[in-house]
XYZ file of C-alpha atoms in Angstrom:
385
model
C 52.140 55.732 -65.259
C 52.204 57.120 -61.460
C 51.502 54.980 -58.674
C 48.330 55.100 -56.944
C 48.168 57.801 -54.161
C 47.733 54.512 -51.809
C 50.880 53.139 -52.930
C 52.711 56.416 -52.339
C 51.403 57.083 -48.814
C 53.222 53.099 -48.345
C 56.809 53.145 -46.441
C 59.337 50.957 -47.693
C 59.088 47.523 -47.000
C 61.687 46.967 -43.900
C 62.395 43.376 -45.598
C 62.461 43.875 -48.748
C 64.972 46.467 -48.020
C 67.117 44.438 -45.827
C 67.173 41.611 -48.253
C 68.672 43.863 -51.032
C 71.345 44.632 -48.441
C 72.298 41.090 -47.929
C 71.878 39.676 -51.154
C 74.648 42.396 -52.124
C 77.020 41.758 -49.650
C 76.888 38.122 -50.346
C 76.968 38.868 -53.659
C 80.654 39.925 -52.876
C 81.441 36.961 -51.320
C 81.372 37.957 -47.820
C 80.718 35.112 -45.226
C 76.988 36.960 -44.021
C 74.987 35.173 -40.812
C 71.571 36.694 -41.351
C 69.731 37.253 -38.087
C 67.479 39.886 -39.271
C 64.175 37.919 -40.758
C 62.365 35.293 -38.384
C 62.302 32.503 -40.938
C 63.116 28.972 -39.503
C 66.339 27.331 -40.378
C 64.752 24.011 -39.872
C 63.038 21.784 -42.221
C 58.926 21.598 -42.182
C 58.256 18.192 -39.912
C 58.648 15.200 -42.159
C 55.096 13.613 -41.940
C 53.486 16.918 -43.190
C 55.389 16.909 -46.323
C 54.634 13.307 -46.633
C 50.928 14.410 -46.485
C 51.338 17.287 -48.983
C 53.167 14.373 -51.144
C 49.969 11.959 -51.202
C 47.511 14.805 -51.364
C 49.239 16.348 -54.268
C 48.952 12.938 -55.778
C 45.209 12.850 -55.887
C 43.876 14.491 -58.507
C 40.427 15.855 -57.105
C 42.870 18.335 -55.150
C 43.727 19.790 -58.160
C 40.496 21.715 -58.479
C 39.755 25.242 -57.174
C 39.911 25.045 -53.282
C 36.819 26.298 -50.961
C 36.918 30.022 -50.547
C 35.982 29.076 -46.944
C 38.499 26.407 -46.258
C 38.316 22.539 -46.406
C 35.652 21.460 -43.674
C 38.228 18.882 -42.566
C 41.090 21.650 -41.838
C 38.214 24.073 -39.841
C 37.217 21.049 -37.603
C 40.993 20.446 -36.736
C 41.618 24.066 -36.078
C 38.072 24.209 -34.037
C 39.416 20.696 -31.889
C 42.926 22.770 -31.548
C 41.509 25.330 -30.349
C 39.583 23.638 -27.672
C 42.640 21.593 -26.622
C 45.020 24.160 -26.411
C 42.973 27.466 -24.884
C 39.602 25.537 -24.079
C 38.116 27.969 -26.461
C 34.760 26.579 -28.434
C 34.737 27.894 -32.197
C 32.018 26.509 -34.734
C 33.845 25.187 -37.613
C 30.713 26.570 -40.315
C 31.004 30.109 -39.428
C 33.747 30.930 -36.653
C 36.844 29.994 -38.666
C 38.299 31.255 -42.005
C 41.699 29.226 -43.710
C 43.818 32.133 -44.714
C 46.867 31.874 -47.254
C 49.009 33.130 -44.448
C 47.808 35.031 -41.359
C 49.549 38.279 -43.235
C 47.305 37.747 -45.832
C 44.305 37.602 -43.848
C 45.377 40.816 -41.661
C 46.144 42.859 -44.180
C 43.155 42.294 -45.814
C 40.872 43.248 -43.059
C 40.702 46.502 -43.008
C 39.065 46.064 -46.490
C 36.077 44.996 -45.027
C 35.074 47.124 -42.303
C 37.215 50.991 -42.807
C 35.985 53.037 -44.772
C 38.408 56.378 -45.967
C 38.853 58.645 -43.270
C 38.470 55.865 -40.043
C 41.330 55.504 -38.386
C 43.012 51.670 -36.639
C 44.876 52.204 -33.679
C 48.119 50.360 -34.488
C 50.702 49.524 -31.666
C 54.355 51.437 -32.642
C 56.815 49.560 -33.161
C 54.733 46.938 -35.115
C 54.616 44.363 -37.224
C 53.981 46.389 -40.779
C 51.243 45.364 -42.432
C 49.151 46.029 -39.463
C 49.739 50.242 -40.832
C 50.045 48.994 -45.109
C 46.377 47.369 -45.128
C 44.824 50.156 -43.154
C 46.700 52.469 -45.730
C 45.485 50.675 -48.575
C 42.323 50.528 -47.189
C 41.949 54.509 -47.455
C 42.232 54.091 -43.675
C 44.315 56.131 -40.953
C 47.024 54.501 -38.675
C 46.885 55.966 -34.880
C 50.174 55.439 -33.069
C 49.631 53.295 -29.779
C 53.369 53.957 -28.271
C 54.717 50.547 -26.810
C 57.274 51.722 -24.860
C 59.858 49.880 -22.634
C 59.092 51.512 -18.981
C 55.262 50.313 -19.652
C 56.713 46.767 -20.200
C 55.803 47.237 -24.288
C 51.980 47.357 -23.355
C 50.076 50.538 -24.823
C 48.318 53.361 -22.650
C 45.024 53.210 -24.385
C 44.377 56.748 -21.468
C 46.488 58.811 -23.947
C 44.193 58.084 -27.123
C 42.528 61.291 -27.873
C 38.467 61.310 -27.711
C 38.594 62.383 -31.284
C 40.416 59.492 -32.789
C 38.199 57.236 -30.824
C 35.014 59.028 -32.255
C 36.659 57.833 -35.883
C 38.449 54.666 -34.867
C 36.999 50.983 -35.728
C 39.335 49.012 -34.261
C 42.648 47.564 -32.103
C 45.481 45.560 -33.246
C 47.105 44.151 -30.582
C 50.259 41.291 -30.929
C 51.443 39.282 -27.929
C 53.615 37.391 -27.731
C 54.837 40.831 -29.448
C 56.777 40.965 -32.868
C 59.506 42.749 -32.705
C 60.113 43.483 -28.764
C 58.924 39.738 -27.756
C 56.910 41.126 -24.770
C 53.985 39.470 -23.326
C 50.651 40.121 -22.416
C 48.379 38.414 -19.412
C 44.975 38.313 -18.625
C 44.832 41.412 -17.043
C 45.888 43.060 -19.972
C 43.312 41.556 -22.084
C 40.633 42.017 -19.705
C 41.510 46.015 -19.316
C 41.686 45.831 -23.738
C 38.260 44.639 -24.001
C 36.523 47.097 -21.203
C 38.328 49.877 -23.538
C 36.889 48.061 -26.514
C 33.383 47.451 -25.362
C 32.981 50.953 -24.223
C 34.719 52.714 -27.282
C 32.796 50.493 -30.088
C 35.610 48.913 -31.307
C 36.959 45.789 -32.474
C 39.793 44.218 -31.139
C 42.323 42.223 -34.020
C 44.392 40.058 -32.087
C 47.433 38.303 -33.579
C 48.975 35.763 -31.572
C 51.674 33.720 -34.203
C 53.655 33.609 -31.798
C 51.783 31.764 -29.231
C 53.676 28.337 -28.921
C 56.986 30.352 -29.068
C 57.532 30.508 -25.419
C 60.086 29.741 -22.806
C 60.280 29.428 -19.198
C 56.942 28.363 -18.130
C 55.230 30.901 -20.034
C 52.172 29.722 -21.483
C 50.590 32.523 -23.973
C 46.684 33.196 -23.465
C 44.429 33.585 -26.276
C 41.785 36.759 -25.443
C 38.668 34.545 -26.751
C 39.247 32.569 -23.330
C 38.043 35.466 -21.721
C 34.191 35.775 -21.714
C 32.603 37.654 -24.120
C 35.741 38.650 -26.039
C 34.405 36.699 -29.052
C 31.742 38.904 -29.798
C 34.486 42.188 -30.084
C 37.283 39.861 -31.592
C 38.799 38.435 -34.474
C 42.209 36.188 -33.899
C 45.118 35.528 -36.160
C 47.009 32.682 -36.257
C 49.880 31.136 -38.247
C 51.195 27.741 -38.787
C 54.734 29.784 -40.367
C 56.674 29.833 -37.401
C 55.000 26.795 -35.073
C 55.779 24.280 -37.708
C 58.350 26.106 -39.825
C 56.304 26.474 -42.631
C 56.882 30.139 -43.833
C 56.600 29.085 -47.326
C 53.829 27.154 -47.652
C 51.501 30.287 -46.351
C 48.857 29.151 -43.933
C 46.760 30.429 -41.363
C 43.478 30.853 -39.958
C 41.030 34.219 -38.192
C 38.662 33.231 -35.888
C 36.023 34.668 -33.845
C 32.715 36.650 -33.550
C 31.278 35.197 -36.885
C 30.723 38.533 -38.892
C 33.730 39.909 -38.725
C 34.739 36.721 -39.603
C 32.045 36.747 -42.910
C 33.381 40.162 -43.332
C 36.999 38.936 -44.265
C 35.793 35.980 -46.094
C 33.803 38.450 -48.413
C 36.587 40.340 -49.068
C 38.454 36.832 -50.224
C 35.921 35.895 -52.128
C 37.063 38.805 -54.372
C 40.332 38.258 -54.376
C 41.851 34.756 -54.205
C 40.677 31.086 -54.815
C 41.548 29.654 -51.254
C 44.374 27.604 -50.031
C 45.804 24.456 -52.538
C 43.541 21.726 -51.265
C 46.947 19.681 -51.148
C 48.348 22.234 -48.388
C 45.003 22.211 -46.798
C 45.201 18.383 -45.738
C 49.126 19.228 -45.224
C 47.885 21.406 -42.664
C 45.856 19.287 -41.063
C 48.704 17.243 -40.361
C 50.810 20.193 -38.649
C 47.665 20.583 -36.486
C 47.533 17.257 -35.310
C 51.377 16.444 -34.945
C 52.290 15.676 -31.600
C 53.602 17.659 -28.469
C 57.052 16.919 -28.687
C 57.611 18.844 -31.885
C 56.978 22.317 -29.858
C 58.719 20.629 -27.103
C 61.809 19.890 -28.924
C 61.405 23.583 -30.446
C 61.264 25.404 -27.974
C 64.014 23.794 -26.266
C 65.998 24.539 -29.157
C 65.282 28.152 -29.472
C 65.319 28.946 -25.354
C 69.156 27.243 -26.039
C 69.933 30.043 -28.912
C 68.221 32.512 -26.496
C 70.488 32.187 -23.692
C 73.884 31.992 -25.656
C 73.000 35.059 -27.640
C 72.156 36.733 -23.991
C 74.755 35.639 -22.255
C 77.174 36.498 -25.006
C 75.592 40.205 -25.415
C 75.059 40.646 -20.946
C 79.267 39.834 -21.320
C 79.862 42.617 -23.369
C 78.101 44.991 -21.040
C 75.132 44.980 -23.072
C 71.690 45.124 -21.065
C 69.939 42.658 -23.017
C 66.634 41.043 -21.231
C 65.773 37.280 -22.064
C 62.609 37.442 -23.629
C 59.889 34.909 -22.429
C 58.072 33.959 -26.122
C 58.782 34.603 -29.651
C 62.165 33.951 -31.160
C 63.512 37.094 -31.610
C 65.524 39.524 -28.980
C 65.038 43.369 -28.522
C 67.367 45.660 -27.258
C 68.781 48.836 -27.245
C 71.541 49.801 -30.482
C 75.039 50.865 -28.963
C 75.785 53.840 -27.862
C 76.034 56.721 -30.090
C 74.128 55.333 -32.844
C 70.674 55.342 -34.141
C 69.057 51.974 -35.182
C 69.727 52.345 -39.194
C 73.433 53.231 -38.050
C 74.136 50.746 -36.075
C 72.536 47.846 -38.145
C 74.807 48.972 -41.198
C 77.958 49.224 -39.384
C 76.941 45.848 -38.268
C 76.305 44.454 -41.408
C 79.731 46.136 -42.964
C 81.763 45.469 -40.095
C 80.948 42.195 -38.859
C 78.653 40.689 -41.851
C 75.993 40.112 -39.677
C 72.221 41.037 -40.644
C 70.245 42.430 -38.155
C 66.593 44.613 -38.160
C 66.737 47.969 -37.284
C 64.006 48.660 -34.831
C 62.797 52.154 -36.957
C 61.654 50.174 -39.378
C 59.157 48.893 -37.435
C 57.994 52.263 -36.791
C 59.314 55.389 -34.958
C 59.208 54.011 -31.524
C 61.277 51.654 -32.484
C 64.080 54.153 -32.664
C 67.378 53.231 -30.430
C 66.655 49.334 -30.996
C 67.787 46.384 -32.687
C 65.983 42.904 -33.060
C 67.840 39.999 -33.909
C 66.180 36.416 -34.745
C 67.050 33.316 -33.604
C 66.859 31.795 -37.047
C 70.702 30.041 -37.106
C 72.324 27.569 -34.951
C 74.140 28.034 -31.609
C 77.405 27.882 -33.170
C 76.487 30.221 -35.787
C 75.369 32.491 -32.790
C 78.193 32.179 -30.617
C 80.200 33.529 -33.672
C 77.608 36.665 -34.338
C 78.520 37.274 -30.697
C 82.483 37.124 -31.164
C 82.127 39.399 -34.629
C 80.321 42.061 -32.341
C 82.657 41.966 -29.413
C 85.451 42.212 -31.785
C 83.461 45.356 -33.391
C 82.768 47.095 -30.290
């Protein structure tokens, strides 16, 4: 039986590709630091899994879940949200639990494109912002992000006639993969565009309590009237190192909101109660947990730098996210260079083409090993090149 035509039109998954590579090469035995997927090395906080331990216990939990989350785990995230951007969201209608903020955003575009519109999707990107509008029967647009216009897009250069067709913006700051940042400016020029284009804006911000150096990340729903044009993603994967456990949360202007939780009505039972209260747990646990975090990963930050600026490489520190974004060597293309890399050196990291064509010429590399395990990725390369 042939795949469906949906399926087809699909690239490869960069990841799944990438993990083939490496489980080969270890596979032979070869000593491999992986610095190509942002998954945490370090364990989920201790008093979560203690909660997920006594809520696993209790046998009422062991029921189907609410397809619209546990009202305890949509009044922390509403209180959360209020501390941290001073934004107001009703817990009944304003916030959705997702089984991972991928889950939620590629599902999306279920509910509001029909074949034929097109999403105007940010190049390089994170990929299933293009796979659910694909699967949707939708049409990805190519917003460039480019380095000389500091990884923003132009939304000037979007044709008339894919805004006539277009329902809505992804945008991603902190940015996965070239870790740039966005300010208020930004978000206040993305919602004139979006208010006077008829668009909705999706805004994913995982990445928000990932930052260094004073930078404090913005959500867009602090800026007035945004809610009624946007819907926000967020993750508890990389905040509380929690990949696995697949949690998340939209929120926003309520029916776009509705709109998503329709389309999960269809399709999955909600989030294990158990995880649910586990969550609420991450929510609540105290400062010093992103404190200590992002200490740790602005002190991987600067020795990979440091170690890359010494061998000539022009390498900028990146202010959020854990990953770092520069250009491939000389004389090779992205795929190239992350091969010879990889056979050379054992080292895994992403080439930036896979995150679309844009990202041509780059490499990312995650911060997802210790310092001493970085300060040797840096000595393989130098010996390398």
């Amino acid at each position: 039986m042939k795949l469906a035509r949906r399926l087809q039109l699909l690239p490869p998954y960069l990841f799944l590709e990438i993990d083939k590579a490496k489980r080969k090469a270890r596979a032979e035995g070869r000593d491999i630091i992986d610095l190509g997927i942002g998954d945490p090395d370090q364990p989920t906080p201790k008093h979560v899994i203690d909660k997920l331990y006594k809520a696993a216990q209790d046998p009422v939990n062991h029921r189907y879940a609410l397809d619209q989350g546990m009202p305890v785990l949509r009044q922390a995230i509403a209180k959360w949200n209020k501390e941290r951007f001073g934004v107001t969201l009703n817990p009944e209608n304003e916030i959705l639990p997702l089984i991972g903020s991928k889950e939620g955003i590629a599902h999306f575009p279920l509910a509001f494109v029909n074949p034929g519109d097109y999403t105007l999707v940010p190049d390089p990107c994170y990929p299933p912002y293009k796979g659910g509008t694909i699967l949707a029967g939708g049409k990805p647009y190519l917003m460039p992000l480019i380095e000389k216009n500091n990884f923003l897009p132009d939304f000037k250069k979007i044709p008339a006639s894919i805004l006539k067709k277009a329902k809505y913006i992804y945008l991603n700051y902190p940015n996965n993969p070239t870790s740039a940042i966005a300010g208020k400016d930004f978000y206040l020029e993305a919602i004139k565009f979006a208010q006077k284009n008829k668009l909705v804006i999706v805004s994913d911000i995982a990445y928000s309590e990932m930052a260094y150096d004073g930078c404090r990340p913005m959500s867009m729903l602090e800026i007035d009237g945004a809610k009624e044009i946007v819907i926000e993603f967020h993750s508890l994967s990389k905040t509380y190192n929690m990949t696995g456990w697949r949690v998340g949360w939209a929120c926003g202007d309520p029916a776009l909101v509705a709109g998503l939780a329709k389309v999960k009505s269809n399709l999955d039972s909600g989030i294990f109660s158990a995880i649910q209260l586990a969550a609420v747990a991450a929510i609540e646990t105290p400062a010093a947990h992103l404190e200590n975090m992002c200490a740790m990963y602005q002190e991987r930050r600067d020795t990979l730098v440091q170690g890359l600026r010494a061998m000539g490489w022009p390498v900028e520190s990146p202010k959020a996210t854990f990953y770092v974004w520069f250009k491939a060597p000389a004389k090779f293309d992205s795929i190239t260079a992350a091969r010879h890399i990889l056979d050379k050196a054992d080292i895994v990291l992403t080439p930036g083409v896979g995150f679309g064509k844009y990202g041509e010429g780059y490499l990312r590399i995650a911060l997802t090993v210790n310092k001493e395990r970085i300060k040797e990725a840096v000595g393989r390369l130098q010996k390398i090149f």
